[in-house]
Backbone as a chain_set.jsonl record, in Angstrom:
{"seq": "XXXXXXXXXXXXXXXXXXXXXXXXXXXXXXXXXXXXXXXXXXXXXXXXXXXXXXXXXXXXXXXXXXXXXXXXXXXXXXXXXXXXXXXXXXXXXXXXXXXXXXXXXXXXXXXXXXXXXXXXXXXXXXXXXXXXXXXXXXXXXXXXXXXXXXXXXXXXXXXXXXXXXXXXXXXXXXXXXXXXXXXXXXXXXXXXXX", "coords": {"N": [[35.433, 15.781, 1.323], [34.359, 15.918, 3.869], [32.991, 18.33, 3.761], [30.943, 17.683, 1.952], [29.536, 15.764, 3.409], [28.699, 17.305, 5.598], [27.108, 19.166, 4.283], [25.065, 17.54, 3.337], [24.025, 16.622, 5.763], [23.203, 19.074, 6.834], [21.261, 19.802, 4.979], [19.415, 17.757, 5.398], [18.683, 18.257, 8.089], [17.507, 20.755, 7.744], [15.261, 20.114, 6.182], [13.856, 18.48, 7.982], [13.293, 20.347, 10.023], [11.77, 22.134, 8.513], [9.468, 20.618, 7.879], [8.49, 20.131, 10.423], [7.807, 22.722, 11.075], [5.865, 23.12, 9.12], [3.854, 21.458, 10.098], [3.194, 22.931, 12.368], [2.134, 25.226, 11.18], [-0.096, 24.098, 9.947], [-1.543, 23.653, 12.201], [-2.676, 26.085, 12.686], [-4.979, 26.207, 11.26], [-8.361, 26.236, 11.935], [-9.753, 23.914, 14.289], [-12.16, 21.223, 14.353], [-14.267, 20.507, 16.829], [-15.172, 17.494, 18.459], [-17.546, 15.476, 20.276], [-16.26, 13.293, 21.507], [-13.796, 14.094, 22.382], [-11.643, 14.246, 20.665], [-10.361, 16.237, 18.231], [-11.12, 17.213, 14.795], [-8.575, 17.841, 12.594], [-6.202, 19.45, 10.353], [-3.707, 18.455, 10.549], [-2.995, 15.74, 10.277], [-2.571, 15.453, 7.583], [-0.075, 16.63, 7.296], [1.508, 14.684, 8.491], [1.289, 12.601, 6.632], [2.426, 13.833, 4.35], [5.024, 14.324, 5.288], [6.032, 11.7, 5.6], [5.838, 10.688, 2.935], [7.339, 12.557, 1.4], [9.75, 12.967, 2.787], [10.633, 10.513, 3.73], [11.062, 7.576, 5.831], [12.872, 7.872, 8.08], [13.587, 10.691, 8.266], [11.004, 11.777, 8.162], [9.901, 10.707, 10.498], [11.633, 11.97, 12.326], [10.972, 14.675, 11.889], [8.305, 14.797, 12.788], [8.697, 14.022, 15.416], [10.241, 16.155, 16.353], [8.322, 18.184, 16.134], [6.415, 17.21, 18.0], [7.967, 17.343, 20.314], [8.231, 20.082, 20.587], [5.57, 20.726, 21.067], [5.192, 19.338, 23.494], [6.895, 20.84, 25.058], [5.362, 23.0, 25.546], [4.63, 24.794, 23.58], [2.012, 26.285, 21.735], [1.057, 24.605, 19.397], [-0.674, 22.757, 18.34], [-3.808, 22.222, 16.653], [-6.183, 24.68, 17.412], [-4.645, 25.948, 19.25], [-3.421, 24.437, 21.234], [-1.142, 22.937, 23.57], [1.654, 21.648, 25.506], [2.306, 19.288, 28.203], [-0.083, 18.169, 29.034], [-1.717, 17.589, 26.823], [-0.932, 15.128, 26.037], [-2.15, 13.421, 27.699], [-4.755, 13.475, 27.146], [-7.801, 12.305, 25.466], [-7.084, 12.315, 22.763], [-4.425, 11.615, 22.657], [-3.321, 9.207, 21.67], [-3.437, 9.515, 18.915], [-1.702, 11.702, 18.649], [0.797, 10.702, 19.621], [1.039, 8.808, 17.712], [1.681, 10.295, 15.443], [4.507, 10.599, 14.807], [5.302, 7.908, 14.513], [3.527, 7.069, 12.5], [4.319, 8.7, 10.373], [6.828, 7.588, 9.945], [6.098, 4.947, 9.185], [4.575, 5.512, 6.879], [6.563, 6.677, 5.271], [8.349, 4.495, 5.008], [6.76, 2.693, 3.581], [6.323, 4.215, 1.263], [8.858, 4.235, 0.201], [9.133, 1.579, -0.562], [7.127, 1.168, -2.456], [6.209, 1.242, -5.981], [7.692, 3.628, -8.187], [8.517, 6.194, -10.545], [7.092, 7.376, -12.9], [5.359, 10.53, -12.625], [2.598, 10.053, -12.15], [2.51, 7.368, -11.282], [4.065, 7.609, -9.004], [2.438, 9.319, -7.509], [0.217, 7.64, -7.142], [1.405, 5.691, -5.554], [1.987, 7.279, -3.353], [-0.595, 7.833, -2.464], [-1.426, 5.242, -1.699], [0.504, 4.674, 0.308], [-0.124, 6.699, 2.109], [-2.748, 6.013, 2.82], [-2.336, 3.534, 4.094], [-0.309, 4.071, 6.041], [-0.73, 6.744, 7.057], [-3.421, 6.761, 7.561], [-4.668, 4.134, 8.235], [-2.698, 3.021, 10.064], [-2.221, 5.26, 11.752], [-4.801, 5.704, 12.724], [-5.191, 3.325, 14.111], [-3.403, 3.694, 16.221], [-4.655, 5.897, 17.391], [-7.11, 4.78, 18.167], [-6.191, 2.956, 20.061], [-5.315, 4.792, 21.971], [-7.773, 5.951, 22.715], [-8.986, 3.755, 23.925], [-7.186, 3.173, 26.03], [-6.705, 5.664, 27.401], [-9.115, 7.133, 27.473], [-10.7, 5.246, 28.472], [-12.518, 3.866, 26.88], [-14.664, 1.411, 25.527], [-13.495, -1.052, 23.171], [-15.115, -1.549, 20.87], [-16.713, 0.751, 20.79], [-14.733, 2.693, 20.532], [-13.702, 2.061, 18.018], [-15.961, 2.622, 16.457], [-16.302, 5.345, 17.026], [-13.999, 6.347, 15.878], [-14.491, 6.128, 13.183], [-15.642, 8.454, 12.209], [-13.585, 10.068, 11.398], [-12.516, 8.968, 9.102], [-13.589, 9.568, 6.387], [-12.72, 12.287, 5.967], [-9.951, 11.964, 6.295], [-9.386, 10.321, 4.15], [-9.748, 12.133, 2.082], [-7.574, 13.766, 2.683], [-5.533, 11.967, 2.063], [-5.804, 11.881, -0.697], [-5.179, 14.58, -1.254], [-2.503, 14.581, -0.426], [-1.426, 12.838, -2.349], [-1.832, 14.423, -4.615], [-0.123, 16.594, -4.076], [2.334, 15.218, -4.04], [2.372, 14.313, -6.69], [2.597, 16.776, -8.013], [5.098, 17.655, -7.049], [6.681, 15.588, -8.06], [6.465, 16.044, -10.784], [7.619, 18.588, -11.011], [10.103, 18.319, -9.757], [11.769, 15.892, -10.709], [13.829, 14.333, -9.668], [13.46, 14.13, -6.98], [13.869, 12.537, -3.851], [11.616, 10.533, -3.096], [10.082, 9.044, -0.293], [12.503, 8.805, 0.893], [14.325, 7.602, -0.777], [17.489, 6.917, -2.219], [19.086, 8.818, -4.712]], "CA": [[34.399, 14.831, 1.697], [33.72, 16.415, 5.074], [32.044, 19.36, 3.352], [29.787, 17.02, 1.342], [28.766, 15.14, 4.484], [28.058, 18.346, 6.39], [26.034, 19.744, 3.466], [23.96, 16.578, 3.33], [23.429, 16.661, 7.098], [22.51, 20.363, 6.963], [20.065, 19.719, 4.14], [18.495, 16.862, 6.095], [18.166, 18.98, 9.26], [16.63, 21.824, 7.262], [13.996, 19.494, 5.782], [13.173, 18.051, 9.215], [12.772, 21.554, 10.662], [10.74, 22.689, 7.641], [8.22, 19.862, 8.013], [7.966, 20.395, 11.775], [7.167, 24.034, 10.966], [4.648, 22.924, 8.333], [2.848, 20.927, 11.034], [2.765, 24.045, 13.215], [1.27, 26.079, 10.353], [-1.362, 23.378, 9.789], [-2.25, 23.81, 13.464], [-3.374, 27.37, 12.678], [-6.294, 25.985, 10.663], [-9.265, 25.914, 13.061], [-10.16, 22.52, 14.476], [-13.585, 20.944, 14.545], [-14.36, 19.714, 18.054], [-16.144, 16.409, 18.506], [-17.874, 15.146, 21.663], [-15.41, 12.268, 22.11], [-12.561, 14.693, 22.879], [-10.614, 14.225, 19.626], [-10.816, 17.164, 17.191], [-10.72, 17.033, 13.404], [-7.58, 18.853, 12.239], [-5.498, 19.244, 9.083], [-2.342, 18.044, 10.825], [-2.66, 14.39, 9.796], [-2.022, 15.624, 6.233], [1.354, 16.871, 7.479], [2.126, 13.382, 8.768], [1.36, 11.893, 5.352], [3.397, 14.518, 3.493], [6.376, 14.102, 5.829], [6.442, 10.345, 5.251], [6.003, 10.522, 1.485], [8.364, 13.427, 0.835], [11.029, 12.892, 3.495], [11.028, 9.145, 4.027], [10.762, 7.079, 7.175], [13.736, 8.423, 9.128], [13.426, 12.14, 8.4], [9.603, 12.039, 8.492], [9.789, 10.416, 11.931], [12.34, 13.024, 13.05], [10.211, 15.928, 11.786], [7.145, 14.716, 13.67], [9.23, 13.981, 16.778], [10.593, 17.539, 16.673], [7.057, 18.881, 16.337], [5.834, 16.758, 19.272], [8.805, 17.862, 21.398], [7.85, 21.491, 20.754], [4.245, 20.712, 21.71], [5.401, 18.922, 24.885], [7.554, 21.947, 25.755], [4.352, 23.994, 25.869], [4.265, 25.665, 22.468], [0.618, 26.014, 21.326], [1.159, 24.295, 17.973], [-1.765, 21.894, 17.885], [-4.995, 22.956, 16.232], [-6.881, 25.269, 18.552], [-3.673, 26.569, 20.147], [-3.129, 23.575, 22.381], [0.231, 22.499, 23.746], [1.985, 21.256, 26.871], [2.264, 17.849, 28.489], [-1.458, 17.73, 29.253], [-2.344, 17.057, 25.605], [-0.532, 13.722, 25.915], [-2.996, 12.664, 28.615], [-6.122, 13.646, 26.645], [-8.237, 11.195, 24.609], [-6.426, 12.365, 21.454], [-2.987, 11.34, 22.807], [-2.908, 8.108, 20.798], [-3.205, 10.093, 17.59], [-0.5, 12.539, 18.72], [1.971, 9.817, 19.697], [1.094, 8.123, 16.425], [2.18, 11.148, 14.364], [5.882, 10.26, 14.421], [5.34, 6.526, 14.038], [2.801, 6.99, 11.227], [5.186, 9.289, 9.343], [7.836, 6.57, 9.656], [5.468, 3.852, 8.431], [4.234, 6.049, 5.555], [7.819, 6.818, 4.525], [8.875, 3.158, 4.672], [5.906, 2.164, 2.515], [6.58, 4.997, 0.049], [10.143, 3.784, -0.341], [8.954, 0.242, -1.14], [6.148, 1.165, -3.543], [6.792, 1.626, -7.28], [7.731, 5.026, -8.602], [9.023, 6.298, -11.909], [6.371, 8.492, -13.492], [4.63, 11.292, -11.596], [1.32, 9.419, -11.831], [2.788, 6.171, -10.48], [4.537, 8.081, -7.705], [1.263, 9.821, -6.794], [-0.572, 6.47, -6.733], [2.128, 5.103, -4.426], [1.802, 8.181, -2.207], [-1.954, 7.611, -1.97], [-1.432, 3.948, -1.001], [1.305, 4.812, 1.532], [-0.885, 7.557, 3.02], [-3.883, 5.25, 3.342], [-1.865, 2.495, 5.022], [0.455, 4.632, 7.159], [-1.319, 7.954, 7.618], [-4.816, 6.556, 7.937], [-4.879, 2.875, 8.977], [-1.785, 2.917, 11.212], [-2.468, 6.375, 12.674], [-6.089, 5.472, 13.386], [-4.996, 2.243, 15.086], [-2.787, 4.329, 17.393], [-5.685, 6.72, 18.011], [-8.071, 3.89, 18.827], [-5.518, 2.461, 21.267], [-5.362, 5.886, 22.94], [-9.14, 6.071, 23.227], [-9.237, 2.621, 24.818], [-6.339, 3.259, 27.225], [-6.796, 6.92, 28.145], [-10.507, 7.54, 27.679], [-11.394, 4.072, 29.019], [-13.629, 3.586, 25.979], [-14.631, 0.03, 25.022], [-12.905, -1.138, 21.834], [-16.126, -1.407, 19.813], [-17.116, 2.161, 20.733], [-13.593, 3.441, 20.014], [-13.691, 1.82, 16.566], [-17.086, 3.35, 15.888], [-16.013, 6.781, 17.157], [-12.919, 6.681, 14.949], [-14.997, 6.135, 11.8], [-15.987, 9.817, 11.801], [-12.392, 10.694, 10.822], [-12.07, 8.278, 7.888], [-13.827, 10.294, 5.133], [-11.82, 13.445, 5.875], [-8.572, 11.516, 6.109], [-9.263, 9.852, 2.757], [-9.54, 13.35, 1.29], [-6.185, 14.169, 2.928], [-4.695, 11.048, 1.287], [-5.863, 12.372, -2.086], [-4.391, 15.817, -1.294], [-1.097, 14.196, -0.342], [-1.066, 12.307, -3.667], [-1.771, 15.562, -5.544], [1.125, 17.312, -3.785], [3.443, 14.372, -4.503], [2.347, 14.367, -8.156], [3.123, 18.088, -8.397], [6.541, 17.651, -6.766], [7.316, 14.65, -8.998], [6.546, 16.699, -12.095], [8.525, 19.735, -10.951], [11.43, 17.866, -9.295], [11.761, 14.443, -10.965], [14.873, 13.634, -8.91], [13.169, 14.181, -5.542], [13.973, 11.18, -3.275], [10.389, 10.172, -2.391], [10.245, 7.939, 0.648], [13.9, 8.746, 1.333], [15.153, 6.823, -1.707], [18.717, 7.549, -2.692], [19.094, 9.046, -6.156]], "C": [[33.654, 15.29, 2.944], [32.67, 17.469, 4.735], [30.788, 18.74, 2.76], [28.906, 16.383, 2.414], [28.033, 16.211, 5.28], [26.943, 19.029, 5.596], [24.818, 18.827, 3.462], [23.243, 16.59, 4.685], [22.655, 17.96, 7.313], [21.218, 20.364, 6.17], [18.996, 18.863, 4.833], [17.865, 17.565, 7.299], [17.198, 20.088, 8.846], [15.262, 21.26, 6.85], [13.182, 19.049, 6.999], [12.534, 19.264, 9.896], [11.633, 22.168, 9.841], [9.41, 21.949, 7.8], [7.642, 19.959, 9.423], [7.244, 21.739, 11.774], [5.871, 23.947, 10.162], [3.523, 22.381, 9.211], [2.308, 22.043, 11.931], [1.824, 24.966, 12.447], [-0.086, 25.406, 10.157], [-2.2, 23.447, 11.073], [-3.0, 25.135, 13.561], [-4.763, 27.262, 12.06], [-7.237, 25.579, 11.8], [-9.672, 24.442, 13.089], [-11.672, 22.432, 14.581], [-13.678, 20.014, 15.748], [-15.466, 18.677, 17.951], [-16.398, 16.039, 19.967], [-16.925, 14.131, 22.307], [-14.067, 12.805, 22.58], [-11.41, 14.675, 21.891], [-11.094, 15.137, 18.503], [-10.409, 16.707, 15.789], [-9.78, 18.174, 13.062], [-6.971, 18.516, 10.878], [-4.135, 18.584, 9.301], [-2.013, 16.616, 10.407], [-2.183, 14.427, 8.348], [-0.516, 15.878, 6.302], [2.125, 15.596, 7.754], [2.325, 12.617, 7.461], [2.418, 12.503, 4.437], [4.825, 14.286, 3.972], [6.873, 12.712, 5.463], [6.735, 10.193, 3.774], [7.171, 11.33, 0.929], [9.722, 13.272, 1.501], [11.524, 11.467, 3.705], [10.806, 8.821, 5.493], [11.575, 7.797, 8.256], [13.492, 9.92, 9.332], [11.971, 12.522, 8.709], [9.349, 11.82, 9.975], [10.431, 11.533, 12.749], [11.565, 14.345, 13.033], [9.024, 15.921, 12.741], [7.573, 14.671, 15.137], [9.622, 15.388, 17.24], [9.334, 18.363, 16.954], [6.444, 18.511, 17.689], [6.646, 17.237, 20.471], [8.471, 19.33, 21.665], [6.484, 21.607, 21.435], [4.397, 20.361, 23.189], [6.054, 20.03, 25.709], [6.586, 23.092, 26.059], [3.98, 24.929, 24.734], [2.863, 25.301, 21.97], [0.509, 25.728, 19.83], [0.073, 23.367, 17.449], [-2.959, 22.756, 17.512], [-5.762, 23.431, 17.457], [-5.939, 25.889, 19.559], [-3.34, 25.754, 21.373], [-1.649, 23.196, 22.389], [0.469, 22.145, 25.198], [1.827, 19.763, 27.077], [0.856, 17.311, 28.654], [-2.117, 17.136, 28.014], [-1.995, 15.582, 25.399], [-1.271, 12.819, 26.913], [-4.462, 12.728, 28.195], [-6.515, 12.452, 25.776], [-7.541, 11.158, 23.252], [-4.948, 11.984, 21.506], [-2.502, 10.207, 21.911], [-2.619, 8.593, 19.393], [-1.914, 10.904, 17.59], [0.769, 11.697, 18.743], [2.155, 9.095, 18.363], [1.64, 8.966, 15.293], [3.563, 10.718, 13.888], [5.958, 8.848, 13.85], [4.653, 6.378, 12.68], [3.604, 7.616, 10.097], [6.281, 8.298, 8.956], [7.283, 5.429, 8.828], [5.135, 4.314, 7.009], [5.481, 6.171, 4.695], [8.403, 5.479, 4.112], [8.066, 2.534, 3.541], [6.17, 2.893, 1.199], [7.883, 4.557, -0.61], [10.005, 2.448, -1.066], [8.053, 0.225, -2.377], [6.77, 1.666, -4.851], [6.68, 3.117, -7.552], [8.239, 5.058, -10.04], [8.383, 7.475, -12.611], [5.676, 9.266, -12.381], [3.309, 10.634, -11.186], [1.511, 8.183, -10.962], [3.247, 6.567, -9.078], [3.372, 8.601, -6.87], [0.384, 8.669, -6.308], [0.08, 5.777, -5.539], [1.972, 5.956, -3.179], [0.405, 8.008, -1.613], [-2.002, 6.316, -1.151], [-0.667, 4.039, 0.321], [0.564, 5.65, 2.569], [-2.067, 6.824, 3.635], [-3.403, 4.255, 4.4], [-1.155, 3.07, 6.246], [-0.241, 5.781, 7.852], [-2.765, 7.823, 8.009], [-4.948, 5.298, 8.794], [-4.001, 2.81, 10.228], [-2.066, 4.016, 12.235], [-3.789, 6.186, 13.421], [-5.991, 4.336, 14.41], [-4.364, 2.79, 16.366], [-3.823, 5.171, 18.144], [-6.712, 5.896, 18.762], [-7.471, 3.328, 20.109], [-5.531, 3.535, 22.355], [-6.741, 6.071, 23.541], [-9.454, 4.961, 24.223], [-8.464, 2.79, 26.125], [-6.595, 4.515, 28.056], [-8.23, 7.367, 28.422], [-11.341, 6.394, 28.255], [-12.634, 3.717, 28.19], [-13.559, 2.123, 25.542], [-14.171, 0.011, 23.56], [-13.938, -0.93, 20.736], [-16.587, 0.045, 19.673], [-15.984, 3.036, 20.191], [-13.486, 3.278, 18.5], [-14.785, 2.621, 15.882], [-16.831, 4.86, 15.924], [-14.956, 7.215, 16.145], [-13.409, 6.791, 13.504], [-15.336, 7.538, 11.301], [-14.806, 10.505, 11.106], [-12.023, 10.138, 9.443], [-12.371, 9.059, 6.606], [-12.888, 11.491, 4.934], [-10.386, 13.036, 5.642], [-8.354, 10.895, 4.734], [-9.064, 11.035, 1.81], [-8.097, 13.835, 1.46], [-5.211, 13.258, 2.173], [-4.658, 11.47, -0.18], [-5.041, 13.652, -2.216], [-2.9, 15.534, -1.239], [-0.615, 13.679, -1.702], [-0.946, 13.422, -4.697], [-0.485, 16.35, -5.33], [2.321, 16.518, -4.295], [3.513, 14.378, -6.027], [2.961, 15.671, -8.654], [4.633, 18.149, -8.184], [7.266, 16.743, -7.752], [7.434, 15.25, -10.39], [7.576, 17.812, -12.096], [9.956, 19.328, -10.605], [11.538, 16.355, -9.484], [12.812, 13.661, -10.179], [14.628, 13.65, -7.404], [13.198, 12.751, -4.981], [12.737, 10.791, -2.448], [10.608, 8.967, -1.505], [11.674, 7.792, 1.138], [14.8, 7.924, 0.432], [16.388, 7.625, -2.1], [18.639, 7.697, -4.196], [20.488, 8.988, -6.688]], "O": [[32.448, 15.074, 3.061], [31.597, 17.504, 5.338], [29.683, 19.209, 3.03], [27.679, 16.453, 2.34], [26.858, 16.039, 5.603], [25.935, 19.43, 6.177], [23.681, 19.286, 3.57], [22.014, 16.57, 4.747], [21.576, 17.951, 7.906], [20.197, 20.868, 6.636], [17.818, 19.218, 4.845], [16.654, 17.479, 7.506], [16.194, 20.328, 9.517], [14.228, 21.863, 7.138], [11.964, 19.224, 7.035], [11.372, 19.214, 10.298], [10.653, 22.66, 10.4], [8.351, 22.574, 7.849], [6.426, 19.877, 9.596], [6.192, 21.883, 12.397], [4.892, 24.62, 10.484], [2.372, 22.798, 9.08], [1.112, 22.094, 12.218], [0.828, 25.435, 12.997], [-1.119, 26.075, 10.197], [-3.423, 23.314, 11.028], [-3.865, 25.295, 14.422], [-5.623, 28.111, 12.298], [-6.924, 24.657, 12.553], [-9.9, 23.819, 12.051], [-12.362, 23.413, 14.855], [-13.224, 18.871, 15.695], [-16.548, 18.944, 17.428], [-15.535, 16.272, 20.813], [-16.797, 14.108, 23.531], [-13.267, 12.046, 23.127], [-10.295, 15.055, 22.249], [-12.118, 14.858, 17.88], [-9.478, 15.919, 15.623], [-10.136, 19.342, 13.218], [-7.198, 17.438, 10.329], [-3.478, 18.195, 8.335], [-0.84, 16.306, 10.2], [-1.463, 13.526, 7.919], [0.233, 15.391, 5.455], [3.26, 15.44, 7.306], [3.394, 12.058, 7.214], [3.208, 11.785, 3.825], [5.73, 14.077, 3.165], [8.025, 12.56, 5.056], [7.764, 9.633, 3.396], [7.913, 10.839, 0.078], [10.749, 13.431, 0.841], [12.727, 11.248, 3.845], [10.415, 9.677, 6.287], [11.011, 8.276, 9.24], [13.222, 10.36, 10.45], [11.729, 13.485, 9.437], [8.681, 12.619, 10.632], [9.861, 11.993, 13.739], [11.508, 15.048, 14.041], [8.762, 16.911, 13.424], [6.89, 15.22, 16.001], [9.364, 15.765, 18.383], [9.297, 19.146, 17.903], [6.006, 19.386, 18.436], [6.082, 17.508, 21.531], [8.433, 19.77, 22.814], [6.274, 22.481, 22.275], [3.798, 21.013, 24.044], [5.802, 20.151, 26.908], [6.947, 24.045, 26.749], [3.101, 25.775, 24.899], [2.562, 24.12, 21.802], [-0.067, 26.52, 19.084], [-0.079, 23.212, 16.237], [-3.104, 23.88, 17.993], [-5.964, 22.682, 18.412], [-6.38, 26.319, 20.625], [-3.016, 26.302, 22.427], [-0.999, 23.144, 21.345], [-0.417, 22.32, 26.035], [1.281, 19.06, 26.226], [0.618, 16.122, 28.439], [-2.985, 16.271, 28.134], [-2.687, 14.874, 24.668], [-1.042, 11.611, 26.961], [-5.315, 12.101, 28.823], [-5.651, 11.666, 25.387], [-7.417, 10.091, 22.65], [-4.277, 12.029, 20.475], [-1.367, 10.251, 21.436], [-1.67, 8.14, 18.753], [-1.121, 10.814, 16.653], [1.703, 11.946, 17.981], [3.276, 8.81, 17.944], [2.033, 8.416, 14.264], [3.767, 10.498, 12.694], [6.603, 8.62, 12.826], [5.136, 5.651, 11.812], [3.575, 7.116, 8.973], [6.625, 8.177, 7.781], [7.922, 4.986, 7.874], [5.385, 3.589, 6.046], [5.462, 5.81, 3.518], [8.898, 5.335, 2.994], [8.632, 1.913, 2.641], [6.235, 2.265, 0.142], [7.986, 4.515, -1.836], [10.681, 2.21, -2.067], [8.203, -0.636, -3.244], [7.741, 2.423, -4.831], [5.699, 3.766, -7.19], [8.366, 4.008, -10.669], [9.052, 8.47, -12.891], [5.429, 8.718, -11.307], [2.943, 10.655, -10.011], [0.759, 7.971, -10.011], [2.867, 5.939, -8.09], [3.314, 8.358, -5.664], [-0.137, 8.712, -5.194], [-0.609, 5.33, -4.623], [1.84, 5.43, -2.074], [0.241, 8.033, -0.393], [-2.548, 6.292, -0.048], [-1.136, 3.538, 1.343], [0.612, 5.354, 3.763], [-2.359, 6.984, 4.82], [-3.996, 4.148, 5.473], [-1.376, 2.607, 7.365], [-0.34, 5.809, 9.079], [-3.296, 8.68, 8.716], [-5.307, 5.392, 9.968], [-4.503, 2.572, 11.327], [-2.142, 3.75, 13.435], [-3.879, 6.477, 14.614], [-6.638, 4.385, 15.457], [-4.747, 2.394, 17.468], [-3.867, 5.163, 19.374], [-7.136, 6.262, 19.859], [-8.155, 3.231, 21.128], [-5.734, 3.226, 23.53], [-6.871, 6.32, 24.739], [-10.106, 5.195, 25.241], [-9.015, 2.577, 27.205], [-6.691, 4.438, 29.281], [-8.519, 7.916, 29.485], [-12.538, 6.549, 28.495], [-13.664, 3.32, 28.734], [-12.474, 1.642, 25.214], [-14.432, 0.951, 22.809], [-13.675, -0.213, 19.77], [-16.825, 0.515, 18.561], [-16.236, 4.006, 19.476], [-13.212, 4.242, 17.785], [-14.552, 3.23, 14.839], [-17.116, 5.565, 14.956], [-15.015, 8.326, 15.619], [-12.792, 7.483, 12.693], [-15.318, 7.783, 10.095], [-15.007, 11.425, 10.313], [-11.287, 10.785, 8.697], [-11.467, 9.207, 5.785], [-12.332, 11.675, 3.852], [-9.672, 13.683, 4.876], [-7.242, 10.942, 4.208], [-8.301, 10.944, 0.849], [-7.469, 14.265, 0.492], [-4.177, 13.724, 1.695], [-3.609, 11.423, -0.822], [-4.286, 13.804, -3.177], [-2.118, 16.182, -1.935], [0.473, 14.038, -2.155], [-0.067, 13.382, -5.558], [0.174, 16.733, -6.297], [3.222, 17.083, -4.914], [4.603, 14.442, -6.595], [3.749, 15.673, -9.6], [5.364, 18.641, -9.043], [8.347, 17.086, -8.229], [8.407, 14.988, -11.098], [8.324, 17.971, -13.06], [10.91, 19.925, -11.103], [11.41, 15.608, -8.515], [12.693, 12.444, -10.04], [15.49, 13.23, -6.633], [12.611, 11.847, -5.577], [12.816, 10.73, -1.221], [11.238, 7.989, -1.909], [12.027, 6.773, 1.731], [15.916, 7.579, 0.82], [16.333, 8.841, -2.286], [18.171, 6.79, -4.884], [20.698, 9.157, -7.889]]}, "num_chains": 1, "name": "protein.A"}
């Protein structure tokens, strides 16, 4: 029994590390800088994928590991940024929201219906929209208000520029989940026990 527990724990740690590394790889994709100090990056897709594929707990852990590496100074954010200073920038609300949004996305994915690959993909889209877009954007808007001293109405308006791209990322997340569901029908989406 000890071997089974240690194998499960090792598997879980490997998945957490793998998704933290995936976030780092997504940081290699060039960012698009915006005047408000928050760039457009591919990394929010990693948040959505971590929640949908790993579940709330492991998705949260993967993003927390990634953020710890960034805080330690590794240049893992898009554009080669890293260090504690990025947590004081206007984009800090989005960064802090990565771990929480992965947790929310994973919790929603666990609750939503699954069964067929198409239903699972539809659930992944819904979980990504609610957790990886709505929740993450709410965290980002809070960061703009608190750190950039931006009025709430202007922060809401500034955040709208990210919505179309993040909706595309929600679709991409659903496509990946659909592919995984077809190839690995026993995958525990949202951290469900099989």
